[in-house]
mmCIF file of N, CA, C and O in Angstrom:
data_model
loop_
_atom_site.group_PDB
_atom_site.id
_atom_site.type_symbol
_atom_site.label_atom_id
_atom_site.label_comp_id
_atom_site.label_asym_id
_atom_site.label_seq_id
_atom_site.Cartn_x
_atom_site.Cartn_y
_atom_site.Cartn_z
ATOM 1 N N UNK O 165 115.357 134.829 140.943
ATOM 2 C CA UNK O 165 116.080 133.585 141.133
ATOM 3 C C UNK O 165 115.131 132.386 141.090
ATOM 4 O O UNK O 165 115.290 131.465 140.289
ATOM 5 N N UNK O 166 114.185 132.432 141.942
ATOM 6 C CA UNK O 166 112.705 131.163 141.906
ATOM 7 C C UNK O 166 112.164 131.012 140.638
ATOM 8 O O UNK O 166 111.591 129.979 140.294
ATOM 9 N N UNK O 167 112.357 132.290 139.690
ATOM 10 C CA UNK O 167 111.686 132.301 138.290
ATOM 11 C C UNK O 167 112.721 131.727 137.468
ATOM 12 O O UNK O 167 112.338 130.923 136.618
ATOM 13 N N UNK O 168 113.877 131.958 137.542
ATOM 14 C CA UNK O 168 114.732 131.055 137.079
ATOM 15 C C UNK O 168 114.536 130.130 137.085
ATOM 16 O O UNK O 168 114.125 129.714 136.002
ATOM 17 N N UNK O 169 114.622 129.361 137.925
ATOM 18 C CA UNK O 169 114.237 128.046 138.375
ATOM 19 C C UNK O 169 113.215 127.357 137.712
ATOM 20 O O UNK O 169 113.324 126.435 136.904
ATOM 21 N N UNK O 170 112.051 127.992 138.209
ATOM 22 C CA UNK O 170 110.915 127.423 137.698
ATOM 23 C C UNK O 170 110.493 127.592 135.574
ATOM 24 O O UNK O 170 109.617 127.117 134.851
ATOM 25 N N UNK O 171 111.612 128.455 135.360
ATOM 26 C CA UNK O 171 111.639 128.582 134.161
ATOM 27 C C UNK O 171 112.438 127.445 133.382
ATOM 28 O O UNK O 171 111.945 126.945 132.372
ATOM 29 N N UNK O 172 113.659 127.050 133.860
ATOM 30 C CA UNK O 172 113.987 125.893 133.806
ATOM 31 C C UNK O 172 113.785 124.918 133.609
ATOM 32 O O UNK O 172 114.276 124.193 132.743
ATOM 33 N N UNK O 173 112.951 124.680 134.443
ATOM 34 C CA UNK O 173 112.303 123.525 134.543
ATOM 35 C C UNK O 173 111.072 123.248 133.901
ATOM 36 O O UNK O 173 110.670 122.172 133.459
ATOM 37 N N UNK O 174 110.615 124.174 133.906
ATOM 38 C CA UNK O 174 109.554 124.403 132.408
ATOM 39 C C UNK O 174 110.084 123.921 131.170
ATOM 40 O O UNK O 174 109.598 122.953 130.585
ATOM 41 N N UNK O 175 111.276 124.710 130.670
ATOM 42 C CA UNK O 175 111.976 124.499 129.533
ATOM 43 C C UNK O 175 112.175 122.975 129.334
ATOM 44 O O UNK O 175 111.771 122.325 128.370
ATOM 45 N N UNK O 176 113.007 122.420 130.625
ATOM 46 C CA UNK O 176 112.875 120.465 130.987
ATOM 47 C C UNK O 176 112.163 120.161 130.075
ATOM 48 O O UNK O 176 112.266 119.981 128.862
ATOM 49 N N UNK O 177 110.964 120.104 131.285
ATOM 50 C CA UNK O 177 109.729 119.620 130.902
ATOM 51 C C UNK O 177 108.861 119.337 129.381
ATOM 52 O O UNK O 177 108.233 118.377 128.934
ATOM 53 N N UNK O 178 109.175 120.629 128.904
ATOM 54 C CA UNK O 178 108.562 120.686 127.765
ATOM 55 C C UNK O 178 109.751 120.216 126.449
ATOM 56 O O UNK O 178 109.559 119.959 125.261
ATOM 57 N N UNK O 179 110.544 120.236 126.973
ATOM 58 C CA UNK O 179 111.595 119.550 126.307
ATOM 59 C C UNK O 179 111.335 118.095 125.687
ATOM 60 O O UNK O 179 111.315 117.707 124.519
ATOM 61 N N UNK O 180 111.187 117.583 126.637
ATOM 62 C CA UNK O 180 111.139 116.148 127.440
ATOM 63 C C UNK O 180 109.505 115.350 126.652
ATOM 64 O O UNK O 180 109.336 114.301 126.030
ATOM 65 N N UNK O 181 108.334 116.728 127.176
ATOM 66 C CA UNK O 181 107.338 116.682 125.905
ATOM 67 C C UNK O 181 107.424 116.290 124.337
ATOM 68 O O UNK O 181 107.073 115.300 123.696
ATOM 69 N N UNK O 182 107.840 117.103 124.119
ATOM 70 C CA UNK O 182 108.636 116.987 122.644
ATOM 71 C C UNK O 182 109.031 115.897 122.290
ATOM 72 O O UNK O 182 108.444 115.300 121.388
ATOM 73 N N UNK O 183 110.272 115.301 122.997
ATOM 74 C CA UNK O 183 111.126 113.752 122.937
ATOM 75 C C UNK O 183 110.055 113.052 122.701
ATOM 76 O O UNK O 183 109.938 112.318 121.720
ATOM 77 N N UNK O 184 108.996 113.256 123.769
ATOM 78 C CA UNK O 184 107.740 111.974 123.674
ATOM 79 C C UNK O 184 106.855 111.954 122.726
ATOM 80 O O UNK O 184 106.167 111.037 122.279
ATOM 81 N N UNK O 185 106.951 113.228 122.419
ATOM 82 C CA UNK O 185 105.882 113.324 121.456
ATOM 83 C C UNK O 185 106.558 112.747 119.531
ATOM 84 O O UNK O 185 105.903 112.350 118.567
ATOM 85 N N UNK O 186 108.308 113.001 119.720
ATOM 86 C CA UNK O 186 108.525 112.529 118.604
ATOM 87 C C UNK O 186 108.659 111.127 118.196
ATOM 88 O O UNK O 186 108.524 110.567 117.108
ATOM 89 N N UNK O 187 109.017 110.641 119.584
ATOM 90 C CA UNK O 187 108.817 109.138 119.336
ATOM 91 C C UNK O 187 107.668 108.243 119.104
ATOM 92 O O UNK O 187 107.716 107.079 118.705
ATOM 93 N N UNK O 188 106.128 109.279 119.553
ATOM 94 C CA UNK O 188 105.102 108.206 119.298
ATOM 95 C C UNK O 188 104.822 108.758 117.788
ATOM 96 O O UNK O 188 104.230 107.935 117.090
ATOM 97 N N UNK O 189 105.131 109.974 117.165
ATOM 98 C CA UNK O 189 104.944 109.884 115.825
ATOM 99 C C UNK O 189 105.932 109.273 115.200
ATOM 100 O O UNK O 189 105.903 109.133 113.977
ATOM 101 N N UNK O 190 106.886 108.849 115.915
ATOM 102 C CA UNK O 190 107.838 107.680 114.343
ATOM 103 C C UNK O 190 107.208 106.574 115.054
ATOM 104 O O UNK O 190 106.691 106.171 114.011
ATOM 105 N N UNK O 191 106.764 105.660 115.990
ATOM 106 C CA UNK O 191 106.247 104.765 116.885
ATOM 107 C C UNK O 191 105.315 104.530 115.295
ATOM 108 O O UNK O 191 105.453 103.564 114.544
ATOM 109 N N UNK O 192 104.319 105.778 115.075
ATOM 110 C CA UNK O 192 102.860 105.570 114.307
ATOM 111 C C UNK O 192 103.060 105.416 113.012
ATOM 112 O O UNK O 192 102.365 104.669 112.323
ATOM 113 N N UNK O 193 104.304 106.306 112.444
ATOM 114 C CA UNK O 193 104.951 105.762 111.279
ATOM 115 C C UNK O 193 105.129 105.013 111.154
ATOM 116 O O UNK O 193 104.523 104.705 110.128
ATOM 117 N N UNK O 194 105.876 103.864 111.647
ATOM 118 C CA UNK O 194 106.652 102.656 111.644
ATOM 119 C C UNK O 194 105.824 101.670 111.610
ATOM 120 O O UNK O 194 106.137 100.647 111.000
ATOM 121 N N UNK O 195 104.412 101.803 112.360
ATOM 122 C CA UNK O 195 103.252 100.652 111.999
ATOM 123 C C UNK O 195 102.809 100.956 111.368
ATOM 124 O O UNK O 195 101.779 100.304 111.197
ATOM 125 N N UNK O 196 102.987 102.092 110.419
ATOM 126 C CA UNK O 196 102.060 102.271 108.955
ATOM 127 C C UNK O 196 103.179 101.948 107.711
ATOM 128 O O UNK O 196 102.603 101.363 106.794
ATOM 129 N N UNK O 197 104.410 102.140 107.476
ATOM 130 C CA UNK O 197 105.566 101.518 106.703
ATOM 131 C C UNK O 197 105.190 99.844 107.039
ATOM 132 O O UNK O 197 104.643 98.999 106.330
ATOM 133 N N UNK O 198 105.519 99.800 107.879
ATOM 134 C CA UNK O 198 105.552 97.960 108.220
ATOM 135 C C UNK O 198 104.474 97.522 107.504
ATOM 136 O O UNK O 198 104.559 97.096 106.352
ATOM 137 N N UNK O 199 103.287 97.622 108.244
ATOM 138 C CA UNK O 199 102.069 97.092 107.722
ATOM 139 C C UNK O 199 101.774 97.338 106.183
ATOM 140 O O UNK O 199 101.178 96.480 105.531
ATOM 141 N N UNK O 200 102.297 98.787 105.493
ATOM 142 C CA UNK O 200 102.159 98.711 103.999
ATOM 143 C C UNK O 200 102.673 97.820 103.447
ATOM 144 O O UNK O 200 102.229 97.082 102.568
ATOM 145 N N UNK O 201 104.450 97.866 104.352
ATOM 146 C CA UNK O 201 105.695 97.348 103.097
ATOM 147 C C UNK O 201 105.374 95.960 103.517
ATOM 148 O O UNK O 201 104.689 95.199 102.833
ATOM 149 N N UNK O 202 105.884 95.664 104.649
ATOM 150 C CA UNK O 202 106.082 94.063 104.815
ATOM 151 C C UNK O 202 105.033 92.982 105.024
ATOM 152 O O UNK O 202 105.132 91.780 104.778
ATOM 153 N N UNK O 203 103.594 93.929 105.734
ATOM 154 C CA UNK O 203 102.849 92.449 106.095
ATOM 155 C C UNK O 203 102.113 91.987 104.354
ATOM 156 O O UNK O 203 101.679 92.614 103.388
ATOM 157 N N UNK O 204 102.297 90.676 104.693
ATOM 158 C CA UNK O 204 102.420 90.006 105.895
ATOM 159 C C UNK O 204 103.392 89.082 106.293
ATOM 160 O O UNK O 204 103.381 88.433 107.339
ATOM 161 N N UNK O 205 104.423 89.052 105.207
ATOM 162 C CA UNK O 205 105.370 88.144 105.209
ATOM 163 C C UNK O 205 106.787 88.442 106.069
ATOM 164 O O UNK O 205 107.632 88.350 105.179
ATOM 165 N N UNK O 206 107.192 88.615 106.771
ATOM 166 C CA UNK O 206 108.255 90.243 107.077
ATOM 167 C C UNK O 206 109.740 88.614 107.069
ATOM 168 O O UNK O 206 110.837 89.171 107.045
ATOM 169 N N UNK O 207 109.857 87.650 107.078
ATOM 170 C CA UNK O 207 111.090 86.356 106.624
ATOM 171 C C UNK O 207 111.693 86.783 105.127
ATOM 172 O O UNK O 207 112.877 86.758 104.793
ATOM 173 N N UNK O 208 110.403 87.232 104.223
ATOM 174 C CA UNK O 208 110.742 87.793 102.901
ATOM 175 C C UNK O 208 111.493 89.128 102.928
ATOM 176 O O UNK O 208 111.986 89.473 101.854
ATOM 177 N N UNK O 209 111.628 89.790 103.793
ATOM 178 C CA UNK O 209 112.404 91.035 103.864
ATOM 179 C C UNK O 209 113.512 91.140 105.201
ATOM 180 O O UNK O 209 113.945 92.149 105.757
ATOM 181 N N UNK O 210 113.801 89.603 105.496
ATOM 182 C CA UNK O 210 114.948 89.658 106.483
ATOM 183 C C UNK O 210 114.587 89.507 107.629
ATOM 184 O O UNK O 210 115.426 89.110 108.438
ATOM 185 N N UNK O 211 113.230 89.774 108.064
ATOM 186 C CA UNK O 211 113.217 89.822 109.454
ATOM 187 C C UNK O 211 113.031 88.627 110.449
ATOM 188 O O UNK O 211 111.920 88.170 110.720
ATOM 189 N N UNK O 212 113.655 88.377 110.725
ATOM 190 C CA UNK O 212 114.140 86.834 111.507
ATOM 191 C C UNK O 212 114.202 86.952 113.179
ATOM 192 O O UNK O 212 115.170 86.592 113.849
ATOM 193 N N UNK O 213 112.929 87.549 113.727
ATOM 194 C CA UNK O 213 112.460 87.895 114.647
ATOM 195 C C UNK O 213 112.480 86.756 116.158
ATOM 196 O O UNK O 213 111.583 85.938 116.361
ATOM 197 N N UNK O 214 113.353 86.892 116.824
ATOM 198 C CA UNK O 214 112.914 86.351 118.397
ATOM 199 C C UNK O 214 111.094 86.132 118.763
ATOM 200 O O UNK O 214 110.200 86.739 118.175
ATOM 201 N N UNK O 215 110.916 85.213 119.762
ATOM 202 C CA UNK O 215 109.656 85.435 120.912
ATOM 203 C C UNK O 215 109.556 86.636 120.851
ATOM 204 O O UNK O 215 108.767 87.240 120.125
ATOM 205 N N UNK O 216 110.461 87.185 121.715
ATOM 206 C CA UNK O 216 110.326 88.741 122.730
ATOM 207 C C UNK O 216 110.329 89.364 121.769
ATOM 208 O O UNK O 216 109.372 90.116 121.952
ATOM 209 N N UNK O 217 110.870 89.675 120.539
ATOM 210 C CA UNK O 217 110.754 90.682 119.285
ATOM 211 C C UNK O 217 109.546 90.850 118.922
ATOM 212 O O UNK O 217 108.996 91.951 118.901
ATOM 213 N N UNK O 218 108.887 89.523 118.526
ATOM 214 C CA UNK O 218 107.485 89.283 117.899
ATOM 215 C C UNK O 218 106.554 90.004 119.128
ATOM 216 O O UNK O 218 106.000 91.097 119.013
ATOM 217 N N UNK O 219 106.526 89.415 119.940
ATOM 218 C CA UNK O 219 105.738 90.322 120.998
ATOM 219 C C UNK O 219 105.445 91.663 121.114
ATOM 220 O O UNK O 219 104.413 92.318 120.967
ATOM 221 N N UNK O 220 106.619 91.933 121.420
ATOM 222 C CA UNK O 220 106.922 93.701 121.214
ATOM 223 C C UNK O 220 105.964 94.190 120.359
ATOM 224 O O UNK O 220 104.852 94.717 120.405
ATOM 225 N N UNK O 221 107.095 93.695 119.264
ATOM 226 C CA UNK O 221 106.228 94.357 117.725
ATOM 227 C C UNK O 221 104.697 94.452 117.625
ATOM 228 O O UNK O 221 103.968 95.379 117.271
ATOM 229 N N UNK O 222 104.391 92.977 118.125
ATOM 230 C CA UNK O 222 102.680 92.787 117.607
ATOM 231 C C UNK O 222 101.978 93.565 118.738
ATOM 232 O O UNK O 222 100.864 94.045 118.531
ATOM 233 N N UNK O 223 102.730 93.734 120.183
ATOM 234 C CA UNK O 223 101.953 94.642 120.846
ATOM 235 C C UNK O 223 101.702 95.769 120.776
ATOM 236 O O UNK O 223 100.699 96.306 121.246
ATOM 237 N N UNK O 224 103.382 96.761 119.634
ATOM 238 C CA UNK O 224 103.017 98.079 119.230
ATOM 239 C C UNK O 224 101.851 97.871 118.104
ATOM 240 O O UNK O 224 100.665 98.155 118.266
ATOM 241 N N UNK O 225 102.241 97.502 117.325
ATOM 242 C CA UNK O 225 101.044 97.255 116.175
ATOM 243 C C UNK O 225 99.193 97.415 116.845
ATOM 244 O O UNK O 225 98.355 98.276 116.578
ATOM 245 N N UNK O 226 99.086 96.082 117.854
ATOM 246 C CA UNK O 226 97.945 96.205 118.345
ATOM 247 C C UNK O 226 97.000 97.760 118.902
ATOM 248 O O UNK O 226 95.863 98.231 118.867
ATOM 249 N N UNK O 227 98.824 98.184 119.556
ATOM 250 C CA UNK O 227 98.468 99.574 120.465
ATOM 251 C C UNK O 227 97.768 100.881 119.033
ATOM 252 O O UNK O 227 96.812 101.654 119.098
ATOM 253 N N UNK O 228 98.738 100.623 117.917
ATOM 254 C CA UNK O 228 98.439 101.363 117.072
ATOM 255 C C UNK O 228 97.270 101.218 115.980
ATOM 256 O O UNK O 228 97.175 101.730 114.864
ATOM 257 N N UNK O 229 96.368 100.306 116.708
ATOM 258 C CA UNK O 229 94.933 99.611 116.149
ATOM 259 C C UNK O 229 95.219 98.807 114.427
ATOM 260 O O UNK O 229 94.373 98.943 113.542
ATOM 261 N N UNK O 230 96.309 98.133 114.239
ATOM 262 C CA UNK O 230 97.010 97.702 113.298
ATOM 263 C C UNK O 230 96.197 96.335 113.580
ATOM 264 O O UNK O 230 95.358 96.741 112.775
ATOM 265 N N UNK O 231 95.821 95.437 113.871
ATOM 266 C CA UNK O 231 94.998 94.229 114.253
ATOM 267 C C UNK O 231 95.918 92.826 113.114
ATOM 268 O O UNK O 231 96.740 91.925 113.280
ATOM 269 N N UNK O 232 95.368 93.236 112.346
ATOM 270 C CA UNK O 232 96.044 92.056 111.030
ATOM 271 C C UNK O 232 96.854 92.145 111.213
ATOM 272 O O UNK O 232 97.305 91.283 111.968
ATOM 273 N N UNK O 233 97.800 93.215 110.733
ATOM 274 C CA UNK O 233 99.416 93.130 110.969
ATOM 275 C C UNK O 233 99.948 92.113 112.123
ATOM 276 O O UNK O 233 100.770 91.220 111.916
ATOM 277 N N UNK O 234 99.326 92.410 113.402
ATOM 278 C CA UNK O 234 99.892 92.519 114.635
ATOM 279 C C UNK O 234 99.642 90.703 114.483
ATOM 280 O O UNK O 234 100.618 89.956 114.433
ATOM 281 N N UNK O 235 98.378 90.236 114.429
ATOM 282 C CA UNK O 235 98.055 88.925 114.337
ATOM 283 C C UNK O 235 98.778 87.832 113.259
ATOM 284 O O UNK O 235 99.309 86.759 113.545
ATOM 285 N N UNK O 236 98.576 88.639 111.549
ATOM 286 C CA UNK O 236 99.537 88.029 110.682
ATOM 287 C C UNK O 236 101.144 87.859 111.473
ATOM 288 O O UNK O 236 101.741 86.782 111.481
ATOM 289 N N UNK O 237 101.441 88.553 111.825
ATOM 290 C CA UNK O 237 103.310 88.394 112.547
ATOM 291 C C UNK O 237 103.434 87.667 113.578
ATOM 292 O O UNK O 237 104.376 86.881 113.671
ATOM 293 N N UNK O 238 102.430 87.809 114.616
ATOM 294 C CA UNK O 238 102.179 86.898 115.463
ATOM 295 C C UNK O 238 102.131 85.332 114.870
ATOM 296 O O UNK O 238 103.001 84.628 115.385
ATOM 297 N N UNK O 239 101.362 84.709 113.977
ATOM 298 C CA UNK O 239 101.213 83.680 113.022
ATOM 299 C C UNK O 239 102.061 83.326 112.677
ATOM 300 O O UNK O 239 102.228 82.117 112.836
ATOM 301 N N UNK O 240 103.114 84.083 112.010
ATOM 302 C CA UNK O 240 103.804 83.793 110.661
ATOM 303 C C UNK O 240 105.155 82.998 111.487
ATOM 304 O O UNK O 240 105.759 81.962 111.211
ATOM 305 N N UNK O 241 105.359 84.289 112.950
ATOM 306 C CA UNK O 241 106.348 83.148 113.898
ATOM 307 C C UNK O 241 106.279 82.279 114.520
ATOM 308 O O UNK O 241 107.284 81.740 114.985
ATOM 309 N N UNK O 242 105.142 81.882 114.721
ATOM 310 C CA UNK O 242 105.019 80.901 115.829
ATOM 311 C C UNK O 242 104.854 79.534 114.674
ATOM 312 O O UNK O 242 104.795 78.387 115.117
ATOM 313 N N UNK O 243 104.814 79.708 113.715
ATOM 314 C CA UNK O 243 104.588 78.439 112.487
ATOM 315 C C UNK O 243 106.362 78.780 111.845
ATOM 316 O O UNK O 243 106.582 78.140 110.816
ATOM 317 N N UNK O 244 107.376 79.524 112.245
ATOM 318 C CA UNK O 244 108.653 79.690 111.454
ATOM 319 C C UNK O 244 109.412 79.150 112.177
ATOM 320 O O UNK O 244 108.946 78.842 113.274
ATOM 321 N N UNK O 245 110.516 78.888 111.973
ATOM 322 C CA UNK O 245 111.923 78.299 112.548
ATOM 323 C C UNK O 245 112.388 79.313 113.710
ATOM 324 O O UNK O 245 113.343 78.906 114.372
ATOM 325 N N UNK O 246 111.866 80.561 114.057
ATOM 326 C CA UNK O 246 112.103 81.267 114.964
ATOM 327 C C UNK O 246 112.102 80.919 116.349
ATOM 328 O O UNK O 246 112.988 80.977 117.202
ATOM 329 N N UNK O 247 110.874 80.534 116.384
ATOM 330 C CA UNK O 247 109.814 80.699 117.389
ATOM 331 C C UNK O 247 110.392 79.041 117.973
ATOM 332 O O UNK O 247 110.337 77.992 117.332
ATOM 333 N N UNK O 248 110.794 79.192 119.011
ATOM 334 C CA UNK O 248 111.554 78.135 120.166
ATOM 335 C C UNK O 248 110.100 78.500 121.680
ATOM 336 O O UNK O 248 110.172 78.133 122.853
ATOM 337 N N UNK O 249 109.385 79.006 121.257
ATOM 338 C CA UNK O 249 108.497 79.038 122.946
ATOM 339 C C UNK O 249 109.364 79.632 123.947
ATOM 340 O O UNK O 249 109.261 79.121 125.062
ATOM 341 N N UNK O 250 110.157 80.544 123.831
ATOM 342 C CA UNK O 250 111.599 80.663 124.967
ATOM 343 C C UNK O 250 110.268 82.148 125.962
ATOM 344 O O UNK O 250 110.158 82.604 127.101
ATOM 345 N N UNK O 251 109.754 82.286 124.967
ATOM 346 C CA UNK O 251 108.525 83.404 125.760
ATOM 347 C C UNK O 251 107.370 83.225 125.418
ATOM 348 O O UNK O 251 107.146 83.322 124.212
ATOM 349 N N UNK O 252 106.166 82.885 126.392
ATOM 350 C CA UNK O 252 104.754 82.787 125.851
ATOM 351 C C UNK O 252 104.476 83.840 125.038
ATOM 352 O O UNK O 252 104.983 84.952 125.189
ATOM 353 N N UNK O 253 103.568 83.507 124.042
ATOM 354 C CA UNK O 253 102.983 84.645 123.191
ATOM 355 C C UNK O 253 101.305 85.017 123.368
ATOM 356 O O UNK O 253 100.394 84.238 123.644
ATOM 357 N N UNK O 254 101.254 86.196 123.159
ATOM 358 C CA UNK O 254 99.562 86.412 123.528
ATOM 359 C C UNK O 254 98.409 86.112 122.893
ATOM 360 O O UNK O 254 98.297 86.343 121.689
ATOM 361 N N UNK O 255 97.627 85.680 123.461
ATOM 362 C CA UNK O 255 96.582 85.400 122.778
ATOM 363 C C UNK O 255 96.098 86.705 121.766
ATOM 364 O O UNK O 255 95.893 87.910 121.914
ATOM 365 N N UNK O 256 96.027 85.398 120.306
ATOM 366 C CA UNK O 256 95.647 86.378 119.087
ATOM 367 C C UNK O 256 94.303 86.804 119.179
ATOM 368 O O UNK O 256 93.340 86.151 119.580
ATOM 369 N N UNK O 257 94.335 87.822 118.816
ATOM 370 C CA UNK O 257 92.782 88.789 119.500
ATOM 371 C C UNK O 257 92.472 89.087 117.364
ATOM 372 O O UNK O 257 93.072 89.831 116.589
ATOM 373 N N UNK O 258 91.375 88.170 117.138
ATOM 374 C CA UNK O 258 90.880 88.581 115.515
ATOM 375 C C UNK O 258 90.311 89.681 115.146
ATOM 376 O O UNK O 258 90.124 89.963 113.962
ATOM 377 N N UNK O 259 89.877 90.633 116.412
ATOM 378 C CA UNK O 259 89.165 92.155 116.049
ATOM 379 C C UNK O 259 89.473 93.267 117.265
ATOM 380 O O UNK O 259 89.912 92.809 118.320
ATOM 381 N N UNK O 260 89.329 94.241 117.192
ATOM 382 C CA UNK O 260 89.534 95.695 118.198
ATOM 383 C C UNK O 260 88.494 94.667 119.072
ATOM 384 O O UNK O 260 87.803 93.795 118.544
ATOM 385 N N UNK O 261 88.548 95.016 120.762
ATOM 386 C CA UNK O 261 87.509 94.893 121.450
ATOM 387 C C UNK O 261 87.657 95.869 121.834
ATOM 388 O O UNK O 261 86.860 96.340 122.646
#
């Protein structure tokens, strides 16, 4: 009955592993599509991005050592019709530290 249990919950667990693990490989995809297809222009392919969007984005990018990308998008909104200041944006970082 305890092995049940604890088998269970194993199964969870490693379940749950998995989930995480599939989302940071489309996470790593998605900054390697982006950065091929769209940077650096991403207005030319529709994307008409919020503050809080741009953020996001340029912070996954950063996380995924994407640097240009993350900085070009950062740029491209804060100089576009988007970008209202409704959320500070982060300081653009020009290399990995």
């Amino acid at each position: 009955m305890v092995f049940d249990v604890v088998k269970d919950r194993l199964a969870v667990w490693r379940d749950r592993r998995e989930v995480a693990r599939q989302r940071l490989e489309a996470a790593d995809e998605f900054t390697w599509v982006w950065s091929d297809t769209v940077n650096p222009c991403s207005h030319e392919f529709g994307a008409d991005l919020t503050c809080r969007e741009t953020n996001t984005l340029a912070t996954l990018f950063r996380l995924f050592h994407h640097w240009n990308t993350a900085n070009q998008l950062q740029k491209e909104h804060e100089r576009g019709p988007n970008c209202n200041n409704a959320e500070p944006h982060p300081e653009i970082v020009e290399e990995d530290q």
